[in-house]
Amino acid sequence: MTTLRRDATEPYEKHATPLRSPWPFTGREDELDLVRHSLSGARRGLVVTGPAGRGKTRLVTEAVRGTDCARVTGTPRTRHLPFAAFAHLLPGPGTLHQALGRLAGVRTLLVDDAHLLDDSSAALVHQLAVHGRTRLLVVVTDGEPVPPAVSRLWTGELLPRLALPPLPREDTVRLLSAGPDDTPEPLTANRLHRLCDGDLRLLRELLDAVRADGRPAHAPGTWTWRGPVPLTAAVRERTADVLDRTGPEERDTLDRLAFAEPLPLDPDDLDLTALERLEGDGLVHVDDHGGVRLAHPLHGPVLRAAA
């Protein structure tokens, strides 16, 4: 069986690659206990937030495995349709009050991608939290616009919030070693962990790309990667905010940082207007020693590969 993947440099050519089995759930023991604890006793649930690719959905899915839990998911194409996310749980159109009554028998509800809910569905989730008869697990991606009714779940202290941290390095190594292939040696594992900065989807894409290109050097029981970062479609998408900067001053600053970071914060050496824009967009930052650096560890290798 195959799935189709589009290469970043050939937008219309289709490449067949083997379907990948999901990684086993690894680490997160404390977070898993916290999520399960939030659904017990008199507790009313939890909001889990974090950047895309951090493993929020996998965590909450593991937490409710084997339980009687209803599930709804926000999607971008249905944000204009009232109660679209709840269509499979509601027998037909109606008011917010009617929807609340129809969900009276739902004891636990998992709301994935809650930042993509339509306004009616968001209001329904908020009212379920207010009434407190349904335990809620709500997943929200950082950096995305969130309906006010959803953000008020934690800002209004209706539900506690778990900001999911990156998977620790040791658990990342366990993931990289979970398949039938050899284990990455420590420097390779450290590099992959640092480049992905907690984005497990990006980690999987990078790992597949490195192996597909035949770049790893194998030794008994381990493999090593020392080559450039492959500019796959996923890598380009993840770094589009730097690769797509068209302003010459901004791109010049980014390229200089890619090859020589950290640079001193010197108005005679750096365009401060461009630097201010880049810092405002979260692409660069000033470290504790006054040096200017790229904000994400993947940006430097990608900019160098694209130079």
mmCIF file of C-alpha atoms in Angstrom:
data_model
loop_
_atom_site.group_PDB
_atom_site.id
_atom_site.type_symbol
_atom_site.label_atom_id
_atom_site.label_comp_id
_atom_site.label_asym_id
_atom_site.label_seq_id
_atom_site.Cartn_x
_atom_site.Cartn_y
_atom_site.Cartn_z
ATOM 1 C CA MET A 1 0.000 0.000 0.000
ATOM 2 C CA THR A 2 1.287 3.480 -0.800
ATOM 3 C CA THR A 3 0.478 7.069 -0.027
ATOM 4 C CA LEU A 4 1.277 10.067 -2.195
ATOM 5 C CA ARG A 5 3.674 12.772 -1.072
ATOM 6 C CA ARG A 6 4.427 15.944 -3.008
ATOM 7 C CA ASP A 7 8.025 17.037 -3.270
ATOM 8 C CA ALA A 8 8.696 20.703 -2.502
ATOM 9 C CA THR A 9 10.733 21.258 -5.671
ATOM 10 C CA GLU A 10 8.347 19.443 -8.017
ATOM 11 C CA PRO A 11 4.833 20.626 -7.137
ATOM 12 C CA TYR A 12 2.966 18.516 -9.662
ATOM 13 C CA GLU A 13 4.879 15.243 -9.555
ATOM 14 C CA LYS A 14 3.523 12.560 -7.263
ATOM 15 C CA HIS A 15 5.883 10.298 -5.345
ATOM 16 C CA ALA A 16 4.735 7.031 -3.822
ATOM 17 C CA THR A 17 6.159 6.298 -0.383
ATOM 18 C CA PRO A 18 5.300 3.499 2.039
ATOM 19 C CA LEU A 19 2.624 4.161 4.628
ATOM 20 C CA ARG A 20 4.183 4.763 8.020
ATOM 21 C CA SER A 21 2.980 3.117 11.193
ATOM 22 C CA PRO A 22 2.476 5.595 14.035
ATOM 23 C CA TRP A 23 5.153 5.930 16.663
ATOM 24 C CA PRO A 24 4.324 4.307 20.006
ATOM 25 C CA PHE A 25 3.173 6.648 22.734
ATOM 26 C CA THR A 26 6.397 7.513 24.535
ATOM 27 C CA GLY A 27 7.114 9.483 27.695
ATOM 28 C CA ARG A 28 4.613 12.037 29.041
ATOM 29 C CA GLU A 29 3.896 9.917 32.111
ATOM 30 C CA ASP A 30 3.332 12.960 34.343
ATOM 31 C CA GLU A 31 1.187 14.743 31.759
ATOM 32 C CA LEU A 32 -0.835 11.582 31.111
ATOM 33 C CA ASP A 33 -1.529 11.186 34.832
ATOM 34 C CA LEU A 34 -2.552 14.852 35.033
ATOM 35 C CA VAL A 35 -5.008 14.548 32.131
ATOM 36 C CA ARG A 36 -6.557 11.369 33.513
ATOM 37 C CA HIS A 37 -6.758 12.925 36.973
ATOM 38 C CA SER A 38 -8.640 15.907 35.510
ATOM 39 C CA LEU A 39 -11.422 13.542 34.403
ATOM 40 C CA SER A 40 -11.924 11.872 37.771
ATOM 41 C CA GLY A 41 -13.926 12.715 40.859
ATOM 42 C CA ALA A 42 -15.550 16.135 40.918
ATOM 43 C CA ARG A 43 -13.121 17.643 38.405
ATOM 44 C CA ARG A 44 -14.541 19.147 35.229
ATOM 45 C CA GLY A 45 -11.711 18.581 32.765
ATOM 46 C CA LEU A 46 -8.724 20.344 31.279
ATOM 47 C CA VAL A 47 -7.532 22.516 28.386
ATOM 48 C CA VAL A 48 -4.327 21.320 26.703
ATOM 49 C CA THR A 49 -2.409 23.901 24.663
ATOM 50 C CA GLY A 50 0.870 23.903 22.757
ATOM 51 C CA PRO A 51 2.405 24.499 19.332
ATOM 52 C CA ALA A 52 1.432 22.395 16.332
ATOM 53 C CA GLY A 53 3.105 19.004 16.258
ATOM 54 C CA ARG A 54 3.797 18.794 19.981
ATOM 55 C CA GLY A 55 1.648 15.718 20.546
ATOM 56 C CA LYS A 56 -1.427 17.267 22.197
ATOM 57 C CA THR A 57 -3.958 15.117 20.349
ATOM 58 C CA ARG A 58 -1.952 11.943 20.935
ATOM 59 C CA LEU A 59 -1.759 12.697 24.652
ATOM 60 C CA VAL A 60 -5.474 13.246 25.176
ATOM 61 C CA THR A 61 -6.375 10.301 22.942
ATOM 62 C CA GLU A 62 -4.181 8.069 25.078
ATOM 63 C CA ALA A 63 -5.755 9.503 28.232
ATOM 64 C CA VAL A 64 -9.313 8.575 27.194
ATOM 65 C CA ARG A 65 -8.436 5.242 25.586
ATOM 66 C CA GLY A 66 -10.877 2.565 26.717
ATOM 67 C CA THR A 67 -13.336 5.076 28.205
ATOM 68 C CA ASP A 68 -16.792 6.147 27.084
ATOM 69 C CA CYS A 69 -15.789 9.477 25.542
ATOM 70 C CA ALA A 70 -17.524 11.410 22.773
ATOM 71 C CA ARG A 71 -15.297 13.376 20.396
ATOM 72 C CA VAL A 72 -15.686 16.482 18.230
ATOM 73 C CA THR A 73 -13.101 18.232 16.047
ATOM 74 C CA GLY A 74 -12.958 21.739 14.649
ATOM 75 C CA THR A 75 -12.130 22.094 10.957
ATOM 76 C CA PRO A 76 -11.305 25.224 8.936
ATOM 77 C CA ARG A 77 -13.865 24.572 6.178
ATOM 78 C CA THR A 78 -16.860 24.341 8.519
ATOM 79 C CA ARG A 79 -16.272 27.398 10.696
ATOM 80 C CA HIS A 80 -19.209 29.177 9.041
ATOM 81 C CA LEU A 81 -21.704 26.359 9.770
ATOM 82 C CA PRO A 82 -23.533 26.474 13.124
ATOM 83 C CA PHE A 83 -22.777 23.466 15.357
ATOM 84 C CA ALA A 84 -20.775 21.857 12.516
ATOM 85 C CA ALA A 85 -18.375 20.112 14.892
ATOM 86 C CA PHE A 86 -21.315 18.535 16.761
ATOM 87 C CA ALA A 87 -23.237 17.383 13.676
ATOM 88 C CA HIS A 88 -22.740 13.682 14.508
ATOM 89 C CA LEU A 89 -23.987 14.173 18.087
ATOM 90 C CA LEU A 90 -27.007 16.407 17.431
ATOM 91 C CA PRO A 91 -30.031 15.020 15.555
ATOM 92 C CA GLY A 92 -30.688 18.256 13.698
ATOM 93 C CA PRO A 93 -30.447 22.046 13.746
ATOM 94 C CA GLY A 94 -31.622 23.911 16.780
ATOM 95 C CA THR A 95 -30.797 26.504 19.388
ATOM 96 C CA LEU A 96 -27.957 26.532 21.879
ATOM 97 C CA HIS A 97 -30.405 25.610 24.638
ATOM 98 C CA GLN A 98 -31.686 22.635 22.640
ATOM 99 C CA ALA A 99 -28.140 21.477 21.892
ATOM 100 C CA LEU A 100 -27.325 21.553 25.616
ATOM 101 C CA GLY A 101 -30.330 19.392 26.352
ATOM 102 C CA ARG A 102 -29.438 16.885 23.640
ATOM 103 C CA LEU A 103 -25.944 16.449 25.060
ATOM 104 C CA ALA A 104 -27.167 15.885 28.608
ATOM 105 C CA GLY A 105 -26.148 12.218 28.470
ATOM 106 C CA VAL A 106 -22.556 12.893 27.387
ATOM 107 C CA ARG A 107 -20.375 12.439 30.440
ATOM 108 C CA THR A 108 -16.952 13.030 28.821
ATOM 109 C CA LEU A 109 -16.255 15.053 25.694
ATOM 110 C CA LEU A 110 -12.951 15.464 23.848
ATOM 111 C CA VAL A 111 -12.804 18.662 21.752
ATOM 112 C CA ASP A 112 -9.850 18.561 19.362
ATOM 113 C CA ASP A 113 -8.634 21.609 17.391
ATOM 114 C CA ALA A 114 -10.974 23.804 19.416
ATOM 115 C CA HIS A 115 -9.427 26.932 17.870
ATOM 116 C CA LEU A 116 -11.172 25.909 14.607
ATOM 117 C CA LEU A 117 -14.673 25.582 16.070
ATOM 118 C CA ASP A 118 -17.525 27.559 14.581
ATOM 119 C CA ASP A 119 -18.980 30.172 16.929
ATOM 120 C CA SER A 120 -22.028 28.085 17.819
ATOM 121 C CA SER A 121 -19.944 25.032 18.669
ATOM 122 C CA ALA A 122 -17.545 27.188 20.692
ATOM 123 C CA ALA A 123 -20.464 28.652 22.649
ATOM 124 C CA LEU A 124 -21.813 25.149 23.252
ATOM 125 C CA VAL A 125 -18.463 23.963 24.648
ATOM 126 C CA HIS A 126 -18.350 27.021 26.918
ATOM 127 C CA GLN A 127 -21.854 26.359 28.217
ATOM 128 C CA LEU A 128 -21.033 22.691 28.840
ATOM 129 C CA ALA A 129 -18.135 23.892 30.985
ATOM 130 C CA VAL A 130 -20.362 26.375 32.825
ATOM 131 C CA HIS A 131 -23.015 23.766 33.636
ATOM 132 C CA GLY A 132 -20.345 21.286 34.740
ATOM 133 C CA ARG A 133 -22.251 18.094 33.975
ATOM 134 C CA THR A 134 -19.872 17.067 31.178
ATOM 135 C CA ARG A 135 -16.150 16.597 31.706
ATOM 136 C CA LEU A 136 -14.236 18.341 28.932
ATOM 137 C CA LEU A 137 -10.844 17.747 27.367
ATOM 138 C CA VAL A 138 -10.164 20.700 25.057
ATOM 139 C CA VAL A 139 -7.149 20.888 22.714
ATOM 140 C CA VAL A 140 -5.991 24.272 21.356
ATOM 141 C CA THR A 141 -2.979 25.071 19.150
ATOM 142 C CA ASP A 142 -0.820 28.023 20.168
ATOM 143 C CA GLY A 143 -0.436 30.907 17.749
ATOM 144 C CA GLU A 144 -3.839 30.452 16.122
ATOM 145 C CA PRO A 145 -6.905 32.703 16.463
ATOM 146 C CA VAL A 146 -9.171 31.222 19.127
ATOM 147 C CA PRO A 147 -12.927 31.868 19.483
ATOM 148 C CA PRO A 148 -13.499 33.991 22.604
ATOM 149 C CA ALA A 149 -15.873 31.380 24.028
ATOM 150 C CA VAL A 150 -13.014 28.841 23.929
ATOM 151 C CA SER A 151 -10.276 31.097 25.336
ATOM 152 C CA ARG A 152 -12.588 32.029 28.220
ATOM 153 C CA LEU A 153 -12.445 28.390 29.350
ATOM 154 C CA TRP A 154 -9.053 29.065 30.921
ATOM 155 C CA THR A 155 -8.951 32.862 31.159
ATOM 156 C CA GLY A 156 -12.274 32.724 32.988
ATOM 157 C CA GLU A 157 -10.951 29.864 35.152
ATOM 158 C CA LEU A 158 -13.667 27.453 34.139
ATOM 159 C CA LEU A 159 -11.039 24.801 33.386
ATOM 160 C CA PRO A 160 -7.357 24.499 34.285
ATOM 161 C CA ARG A 161 -4.847 24.722 31.467
ATOM 162 C CA LEU A 162 -1.884 22.472 30.671
ATOM 163 C CA ALA A 163 0.717 24.121 28.422
ATOM 164 C CA LEU A 164 2.352 21.008 26.996
ATOM 165 C CA PRO A 165 6.170 21.247 27.096
ATOM 166 C CA PRO A 166 8.435 19.738 24.418
ATOM 167 C CA LEU A 167 9.171 16.038 24.672
ATOM 168 C CA PRO A 168 12.447 15.660 26.621
ATOM 169 C CA ARG A 169 15.556 14.601 24.742
ATOM 170 C CA GLU A 170 15.666 11.134 26.307
ATOM 171 C CA ASP A 171 12.096 10.411 25.185
ATOM 172 C CA THR A 172 12.878 11.761 21.711
ATOM 173 C CA VAL A 173 15.737 9.256 21.502
ATOM 174 C CA ARG A 174 13.349 6.498 22.537
ATOM 175 C CA LEU A 175 11.027 7.505 19.684
ATOM 176 C CA LEU A 176 13.877 7.534 17.180
ATOM 177 C CA SER A 177 14.860 4.060 18.355
ATOM 178 C CA ALA A 178 11.332 2.632 18.394
ATOM 179 C CA GLY A 179 11.311 1.276 14.838
ATOM 180 C CA PRO A 180 13.052 -1.699 13.291
ATOM 181 C CA ASP A 181 16.036 0.413 12.208
ATOM 182 C CA ASP A 182 19.209 1.064 14.152
ATOM 183 C CA THR A 183 19.433 3.633 16.942
ATOM 184 C CA PRO A 184 20.850 7.096 16.085
ATOM 185 C CA GLU A 185 24.165 7.816 17.759
ATOM 186 C CA PRO A 186 24.068 10.572 20.431
ATOM 187 C CA LEU A 187 25.165 13.534 18.267
ATOM 188 C CA THR A 188 22.605 12.652 15.576
ATOM 189 C CA ALA A 189 19.843 12.261 18.167
ATOM 190 C CA ASN A 190 20.795 15.601 19.742
ATOM 191 C CA ARG A 191 20.764 17.310 16.340
ATOM 192 C CA LEU A 192 17.334 15.977 15.378
ATOM 193 C CA HIS A 193 15.928 16.863 18.797
ATOM 194 C CA ARG A 194 17.308 20.416 18.619
ATOM 195 C CA LEU A 195 16.227 21.070 15.014
ATOM 196 C CA CYS A 196 12.653 19.974 15.625
ATOM 197 C CA ASP A 197 12.256 21.956 18.848
ATOM 198 C CA GLY A 198 9.420 19.776 20.105
ATOM 199 C CA ASP A 199 7.592 19.377 16.757
ATOM 200 C CA LEU A 200 7.177 15.600 16.515
ATOM 201 C CA ARG A 201 5.598 15.726 13.059
ATOM 202 C CA LEU A 202 8.618 17.609 11.784
ATOM 203 C CA LEU A 203 10.872 15.079 13.516
ATOM 204 C CA ARG A 204 9.184 12.245 11.614
ATOM 205 C CA GLU A 205 9.453 14.111 8.308
ATOM 206 C CA LEU A 206 13.143 14.878 8.814
ATOM 207 C CA LEU A 207 13.895 11.315 9.809
ATOM 208 C CA ASP A 208 12.122 9.928 6.736
ATOM 209 C CA ALA A 209 13.842 12.432 4.429
ATOM 210 C CA VAL A 210 17.305 11.708 5.788
ATOM 211 C CA ARG A 211 16.802 7.976 5.372
ATOM 212 C CA ALA A 212 15.214 8.299 1.928
ATOM 213 C CA ASP A 213 18.210 10.276 0.668
ATOM 214 C CA GLY A 214 20.563 7.555 1.817
ATOM 215 C CA ARG A 215 22.513 10.034 3.917
ATOM 216 C CA PRO A 216 22.917 8.157 7.214
ATOM 217 C CA ALA A 217 26.213 6.376 7.729
ATOM 218 C CA HIS A 218 25.669 3.087 9.509
ATOM 219 C CA ALA A 219 27.815 1.414 12.127
ATOM 220 C CA PRO A 220 26.887 -1.751 14.010
ATOM 221 C CA GLY A 221 23.659 -0.964 15.870
ATOM 222 C CA THR A 222 23.700 2.799 15.190
ATOM 223 C CA TRP A 223 23.479 5.337 12.380
ATOM 224 C CA THR A 224 24.952 8.811 11.941
ATOM 225 C CA TRP A 225 23.716 11.911 10.105
ATOM 226 C CA ARG A 226 26.088 14.795 9.423
ATOM 227 C CA GLY A 227 24.766 16.188 6.110
ATOM 228 C CA PRO A 228 22.722 19.326 5.351
ATOM 229 C CA VAL A 229 19.076 19.592 6.331
ATOM 230 C CA PRO A 230 16.914 18.205 3.484
ATOM 231 C CA LEU A 231 14.516 20.870 2.161
ATOM 232 C CA THR A 232 11.397 18.714 2.115
ATOM 233 C CA ALA A 233 7.892 20.097 1.701
ATOM 234 C CA ALA A 234 7.363 19.823 5.475
ATOM 235 C CA VAL A 235 10.627 21.632 6.226
ATOM 236 C CA ARG A 236 9.800 24.406 3.745
ATOM 237 C CA GLU A 237 6.322 24.779 5.234
ATOM 238 C CA ARG A 238 7.740 24.912 8.759
ATOM 239 C CA THR A 239 10.266 27.596 7.737
ATOM 240 C CA ALA A 240 8.179 29.545 5.231
ATOM 241 C CA ASP A 241 8.179 32.564 7.534
ATOM 242 C CA VAL A 242 11.927 33.012 6.950
ATOM 243 C CA LEU A 243 12.258 31.645 3.415
ATOM 244 C CA ASP A 244 9.458 33.895 2.145
ATOM 245 C CA ARG A 245 10.793 37.192 3.515
ATOM 246 C CA THR A 246 11.118 39.362 0.424
ATOM 247 C CA GLY A 247 12.424 42.584 1.966
ATOM 248 C CA PRO A 248 16.131 42.805 1.018
ATOM 249 C CA GLU A 249 17.182 44.227 4.395
ATOM 250 C CA GLU A 250 15.287 41.549 6.301
ATOM 251 C CA ARG A 251 16.568 38.690 4.138
ATOM 252 C CA ASP A 252 20.121 40.025 4.331
ATOM 253 C CA THR A 253 19.878 40.095 8.122
ATOM 254 C CA LEU A 254 18.501 36.549 8.231
ATOM 255 C CA ASP A 255 21.200 35.218 5.888
ATOM 256 C CA ARG A 256 23.977 36.886 7.880
ATOM 257 C CA LEU A 257 22.635 35.392 11.089
ATOM 258 C CA ALA A 258 22.395 31.974 9.444
ATOM 259 C CA PHE A 259 26.121 31.999 8.729
ATOM 260 C CA ALA A 260 27.461 34.021 11.664
ATOM 261 C CA GLU A 261 25.085 34.056 14.636
ATOM 262 C CA PRO A 262 25.213 35.478 17.183
ATOM 263 C CA LEU A 263 25.859 38.971 15.836
ATOM 264 C CA PRO A 264 26.363 41.969 18.132
ATOM 265 C CA LEU A 265 23.492 44.416 18.386
ATOM 266 C CA ASP A 266 25.386 47.128 16.547
ATOM 267 C CA PRO A 267 23.439 49.854 14.638
ATOM 268 C CA ASP A 268 26.442 50.288 12.326
ATOM 269 C CA ASP A 269 26.404 46.600 11.431
ATOM 270 C CA LEU A 270 22.709 45.641 11.415
ATOM 271 C CA ASP A 271 19.644 47.332 9.951
ATOM 272 C CA LEU A 272 17.731 48.032 13.169
ATOM 273 C CA THR A 273 14.434 48.673 11.373
ATOM 274 C CA ALA A 274 14.605 45.285 9.686
ATOM 275 C CA LEU A 275 15.724 43.704 12.943
ATOM 276 C CA GLU A 276 12.778 45.197 14.796
ATOM 277 C CA ARG A 277 10.345 43.778 12.240
ATOM 278 C CA LEU A 278 11.954 40.349 12.427
ATOM 279 C CA GLU A 279 11.888 40.398 16.215
ATOM 280 C CA GLY A 280 8.240 41.484 16.196
ATOM 281 C CA ASP A 281 7.420 38.494 13.987
ATOM 282 C CA GLY A 282 9.246 36.146 16.329
ATOM 283 C CA LEU A 283 12.038 35.272 13.883
ATOM 284 C CA VAL A 284 15.011 36.637 15.834
ATOM 285 C CA HIS A 285 15.757 37.363 19.469
ATOM 286 C CA VAL A 286 18.498 38.905 21.585
ATOM 287 C CA ASP A 287 20.158 36.447 23.949
ATOM 288 C CA ASP A 288 21.280 37.060 27.523
ATOM 289 C CA HIS A 289 24.686 38.263 26.329
ATOM 290 C CA GLY A 290 23.322 40.844 23.904
ATOM 291 C CA GLY A 291 23.865 38.740 20.786
ATOM 292 C CA VAL A 292 21.245 38.565 18.024
ATOM 293 C CA ARG A 293 20.190 35.017 17.121
ATOM 294 C CA LEU A 294 17.646 33.282 14.940
ATOM 295 C CA ALA A 295 14.637 32.295 17.027
ATOM 296 C CA HIS A 296 14.287 28.695 15.808
ATOM 297 C CA PRO A 297 17.171 26.217 15.545
ATOM 298 C CA LEU A 298 15.891 24.982 12.170
ATOM 299 C CA HIS A 299 16.071 28.411 10.511
ATOM 300 C CA GLY A 300 19.861 28.618 10.265
ATOM 301 C CA PRO A 301 20.395 25.241 8.532
ATOM 302 C CA VAL A 302 17.487 25.875 6.149
ATOM 303 C CA LEU A 303 18.686 29.355 5.211
ATOM 304 C CA ARG A 304 22.185 27.997 4.603
ATOM 305 C CA ALA A 305 20.832 25.147 2.479
ATOM 306 C CA ALA A 306 18.765 27.596 0.409
ATOM 307 C CA ALA A 307 21.545 30.175 -0.013
#
